[in-house]
Coordinates of N, CA and C in Angstrom, one line a residue:
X1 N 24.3 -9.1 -5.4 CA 23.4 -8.1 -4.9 C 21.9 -8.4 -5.3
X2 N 20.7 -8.0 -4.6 CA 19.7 -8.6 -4.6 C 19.0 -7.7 -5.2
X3 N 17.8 -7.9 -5.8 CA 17.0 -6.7 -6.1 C 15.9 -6.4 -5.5
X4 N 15.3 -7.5 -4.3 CA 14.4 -7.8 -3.8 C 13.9 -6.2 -3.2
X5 N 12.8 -6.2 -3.0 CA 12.1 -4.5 -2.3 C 11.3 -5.2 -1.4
X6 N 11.1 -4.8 -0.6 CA 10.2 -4.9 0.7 C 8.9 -5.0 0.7
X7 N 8.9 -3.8 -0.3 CA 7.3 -3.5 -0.3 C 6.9 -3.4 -1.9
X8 N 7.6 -4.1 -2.8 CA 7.6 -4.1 -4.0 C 7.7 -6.1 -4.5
X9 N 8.1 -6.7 -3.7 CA 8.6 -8.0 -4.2 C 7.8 -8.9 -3.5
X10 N 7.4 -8.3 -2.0 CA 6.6 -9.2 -0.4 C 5.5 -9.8 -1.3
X11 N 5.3 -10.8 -1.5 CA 3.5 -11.9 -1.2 C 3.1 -12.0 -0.4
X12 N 3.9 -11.6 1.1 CA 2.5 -12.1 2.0 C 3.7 -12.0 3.4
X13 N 3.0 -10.8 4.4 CA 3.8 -11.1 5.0 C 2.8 -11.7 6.8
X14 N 3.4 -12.2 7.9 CA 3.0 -13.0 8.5 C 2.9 -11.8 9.9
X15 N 2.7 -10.6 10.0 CA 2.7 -9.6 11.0 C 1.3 -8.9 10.4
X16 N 1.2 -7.9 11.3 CA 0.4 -6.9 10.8 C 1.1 -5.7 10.2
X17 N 0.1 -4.9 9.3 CA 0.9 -4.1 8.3 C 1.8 -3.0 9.0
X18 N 1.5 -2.4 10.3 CA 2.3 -1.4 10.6 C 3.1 -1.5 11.5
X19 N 3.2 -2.9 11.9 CA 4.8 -3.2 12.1 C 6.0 -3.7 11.4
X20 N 5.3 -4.5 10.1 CA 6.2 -4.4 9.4 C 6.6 -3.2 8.6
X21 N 6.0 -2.3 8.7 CA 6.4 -1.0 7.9 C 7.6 -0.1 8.8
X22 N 7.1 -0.6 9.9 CA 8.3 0.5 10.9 C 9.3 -0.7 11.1
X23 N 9.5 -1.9 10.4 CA 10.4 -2.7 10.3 C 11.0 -2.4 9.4
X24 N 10.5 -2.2 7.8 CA 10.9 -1.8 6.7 C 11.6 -0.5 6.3
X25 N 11.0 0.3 7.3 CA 11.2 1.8 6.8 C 10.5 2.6 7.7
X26 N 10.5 4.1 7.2 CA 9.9 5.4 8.2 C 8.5 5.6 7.7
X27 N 7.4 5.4 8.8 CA 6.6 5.7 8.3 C 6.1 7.6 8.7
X28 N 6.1 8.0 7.3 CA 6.0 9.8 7.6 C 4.8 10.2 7.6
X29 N 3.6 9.4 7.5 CA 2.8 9.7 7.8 C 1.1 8.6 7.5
X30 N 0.6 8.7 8.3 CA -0.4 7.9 8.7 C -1.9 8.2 8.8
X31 N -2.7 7.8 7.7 CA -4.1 8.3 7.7 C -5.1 6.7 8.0
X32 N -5.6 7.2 9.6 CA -6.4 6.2 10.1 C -7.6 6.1 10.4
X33 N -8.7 7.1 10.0 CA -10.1 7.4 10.5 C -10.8 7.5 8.8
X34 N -10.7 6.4 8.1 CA -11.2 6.9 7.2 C -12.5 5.7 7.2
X35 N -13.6 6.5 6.6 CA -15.1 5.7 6.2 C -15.1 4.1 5.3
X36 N -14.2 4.3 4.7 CA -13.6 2.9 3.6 C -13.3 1.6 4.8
X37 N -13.0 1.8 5.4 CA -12.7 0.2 6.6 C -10.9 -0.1 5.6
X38 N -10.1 1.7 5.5 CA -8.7 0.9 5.3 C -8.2 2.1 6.1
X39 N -6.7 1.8 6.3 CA -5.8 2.2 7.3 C -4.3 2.8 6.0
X40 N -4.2 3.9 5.5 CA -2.9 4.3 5.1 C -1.9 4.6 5.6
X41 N -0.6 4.8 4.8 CA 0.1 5.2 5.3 C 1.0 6.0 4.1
X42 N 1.9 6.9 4.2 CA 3.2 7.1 3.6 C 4.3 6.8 4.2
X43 N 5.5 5.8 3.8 CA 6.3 5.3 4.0 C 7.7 5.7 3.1
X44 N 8.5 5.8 3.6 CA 10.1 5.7 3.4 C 10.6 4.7 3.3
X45 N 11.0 4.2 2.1 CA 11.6 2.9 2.4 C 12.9 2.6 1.1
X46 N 13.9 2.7 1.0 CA 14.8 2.2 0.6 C 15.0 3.4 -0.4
X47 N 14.9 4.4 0.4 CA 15.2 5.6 -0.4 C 14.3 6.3 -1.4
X48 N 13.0 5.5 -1.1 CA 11.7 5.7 -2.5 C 10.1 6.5 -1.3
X49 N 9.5 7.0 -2.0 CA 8.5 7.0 -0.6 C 6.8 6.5 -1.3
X50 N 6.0 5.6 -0.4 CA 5.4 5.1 -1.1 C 3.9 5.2 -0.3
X51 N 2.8 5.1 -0.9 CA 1.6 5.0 -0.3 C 1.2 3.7 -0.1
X52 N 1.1 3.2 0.9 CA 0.2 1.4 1.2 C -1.2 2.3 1.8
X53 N -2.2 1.3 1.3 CA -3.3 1.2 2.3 C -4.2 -0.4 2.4
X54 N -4.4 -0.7 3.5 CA -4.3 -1.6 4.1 C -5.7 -1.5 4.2
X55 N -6.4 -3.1 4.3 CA -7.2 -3.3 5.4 C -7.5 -4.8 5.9
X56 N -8.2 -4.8 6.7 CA -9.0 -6.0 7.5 C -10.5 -6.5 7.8
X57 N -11.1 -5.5 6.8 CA -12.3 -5.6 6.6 C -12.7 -6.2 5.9
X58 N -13.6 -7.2 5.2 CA -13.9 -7.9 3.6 C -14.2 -6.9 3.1
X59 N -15.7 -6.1 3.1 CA -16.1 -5.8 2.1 C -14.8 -4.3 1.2
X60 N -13.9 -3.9 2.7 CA -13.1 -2.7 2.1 C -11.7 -3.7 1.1
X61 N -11.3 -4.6 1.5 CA -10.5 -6.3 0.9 C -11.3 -5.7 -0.7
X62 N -12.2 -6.3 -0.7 CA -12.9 -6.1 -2.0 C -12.8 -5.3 -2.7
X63 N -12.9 -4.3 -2.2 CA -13.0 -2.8 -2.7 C -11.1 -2.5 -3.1
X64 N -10.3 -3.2 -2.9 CA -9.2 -2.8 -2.9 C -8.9 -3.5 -4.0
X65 N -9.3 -4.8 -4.2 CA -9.1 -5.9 -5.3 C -9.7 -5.4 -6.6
X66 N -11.1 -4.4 -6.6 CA -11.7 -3.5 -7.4 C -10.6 -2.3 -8.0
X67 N -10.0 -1.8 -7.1 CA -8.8 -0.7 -7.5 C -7.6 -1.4 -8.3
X68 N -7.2 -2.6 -7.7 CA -6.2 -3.7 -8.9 C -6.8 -3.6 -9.9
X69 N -8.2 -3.9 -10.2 CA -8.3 -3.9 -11.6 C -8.5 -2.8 -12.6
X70 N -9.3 -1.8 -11.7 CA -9.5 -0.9 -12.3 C -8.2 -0.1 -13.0
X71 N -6.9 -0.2 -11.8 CA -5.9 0.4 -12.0 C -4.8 -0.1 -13.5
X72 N -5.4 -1.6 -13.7 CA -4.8 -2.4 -14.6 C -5.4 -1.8 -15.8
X73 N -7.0 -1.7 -15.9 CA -7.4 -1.3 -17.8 C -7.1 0.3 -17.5
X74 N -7.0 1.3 -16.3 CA -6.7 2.8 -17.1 C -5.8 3.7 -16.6
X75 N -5.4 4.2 -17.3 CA -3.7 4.7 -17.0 C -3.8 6.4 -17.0
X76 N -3.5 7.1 -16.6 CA -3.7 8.6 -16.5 C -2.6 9.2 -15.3
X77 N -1.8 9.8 -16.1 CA -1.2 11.1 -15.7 C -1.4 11.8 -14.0
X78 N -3.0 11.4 -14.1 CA -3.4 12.6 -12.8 C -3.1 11.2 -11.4
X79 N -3.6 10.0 -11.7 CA -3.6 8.7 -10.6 C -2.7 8.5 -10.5
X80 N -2.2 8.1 -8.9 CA -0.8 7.1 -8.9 C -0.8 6.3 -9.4
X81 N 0.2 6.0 -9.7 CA 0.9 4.5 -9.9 C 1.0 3.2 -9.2
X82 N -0.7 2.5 -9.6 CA -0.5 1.3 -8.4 C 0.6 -0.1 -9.0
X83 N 1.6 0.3 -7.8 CA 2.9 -0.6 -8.1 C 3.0 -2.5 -7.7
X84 N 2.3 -2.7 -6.7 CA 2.2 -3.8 -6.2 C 0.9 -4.0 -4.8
X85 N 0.5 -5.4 -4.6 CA -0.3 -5.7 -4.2 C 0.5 -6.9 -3.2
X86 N -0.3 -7.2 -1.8 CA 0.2 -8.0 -1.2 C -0.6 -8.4 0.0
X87 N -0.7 -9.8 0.6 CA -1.5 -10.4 2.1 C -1.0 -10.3 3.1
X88 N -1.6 -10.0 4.1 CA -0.8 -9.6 5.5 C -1.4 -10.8 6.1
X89 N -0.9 -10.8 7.8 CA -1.2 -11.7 8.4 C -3.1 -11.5 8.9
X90 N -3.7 -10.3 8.8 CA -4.5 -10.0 9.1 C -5.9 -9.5 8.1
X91 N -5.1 -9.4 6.4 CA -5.6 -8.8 5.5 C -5.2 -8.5 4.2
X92 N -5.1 -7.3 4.0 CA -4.9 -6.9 1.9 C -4.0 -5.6 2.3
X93 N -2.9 -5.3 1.4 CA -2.8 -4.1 1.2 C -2.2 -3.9 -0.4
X94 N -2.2 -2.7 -1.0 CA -2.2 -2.0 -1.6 C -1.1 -1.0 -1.9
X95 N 0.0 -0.6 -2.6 CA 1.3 -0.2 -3.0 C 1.3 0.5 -4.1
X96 N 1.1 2.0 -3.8 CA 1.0 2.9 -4.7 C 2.2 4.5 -4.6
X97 N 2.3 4.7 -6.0 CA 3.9 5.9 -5.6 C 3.5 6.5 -4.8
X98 N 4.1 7.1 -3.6 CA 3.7 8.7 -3.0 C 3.7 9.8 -3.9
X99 N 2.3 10.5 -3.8 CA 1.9 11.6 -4.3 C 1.7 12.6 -4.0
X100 N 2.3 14.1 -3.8 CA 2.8 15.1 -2.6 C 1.0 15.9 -2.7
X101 N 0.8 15.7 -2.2 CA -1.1 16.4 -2.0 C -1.8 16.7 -1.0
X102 N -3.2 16.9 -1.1 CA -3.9 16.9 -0.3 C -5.2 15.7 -0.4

C-alpha cells in the first residue's frame, strides 16, 4: 500500500492546476478574481479538504515563495497549516488545510 497523496507528495505536475485537481478530486469551491495574480481553490481529495492557490504570474510566484517562508519561522493557532508546495506546468502552487471561513 502506498502512501503517496496527490496533493501532498506531487513535485511538479506537467498540466495546468485545475485540471489536475478535477483529476485528483472535487473541487468545492473556487476563488478566481483576486488582485494577487493567484487563482484558489478548495478541494476534496482523498477524504481530506484542502486549500491550493495557484499562480502564473512571477511577481505573485514570488509572493507565494515569501508565504513558504514566512510560514516556515511562525506558527499560530489562528493560520493554516501550510502543508506542501509544488510546480505546475504553467506555474507555483501552494497546499494549505481547508479552513471553514470567510
Amino acid at each position: 500500500m502506498s502512501n503517496y497523496h496527490p496533493l501532498l507528495n506531487v513535485e511538479k505536475i506537467d498540466t495546468d492546476i485545475e485540471s489536475y485537481l478535477i483529476d485528483i478530486g472535487d473541487i468545492f469551491r473556487a476563488f478566481r478574481d483576486h488582485d494577487s495574480g493567484c487563482t484558489s481553490f478548495g478541494v476534496a481529495v482523498e477524504g481530506g479538504r484542502w486549500f491550493v492557490k495557484h499562480s502564473d504570474v512571477p511577481i505573485a510566484i514570488q509572493r507565494l515563495g515569501q508565504a513558504i517562508h514566512l510560514n516556515s519561522i511562525v506558527r499560530h493557532k489562528a493560520l493554516p497549516r501550510l502543508r506542501h508546495s509544488f510546480e505546475t506546468d504553467d506555474g507555483f502552487s501552494v497546499v494549505y488545510d481547508w479552513v471553514d471561513g470567510e
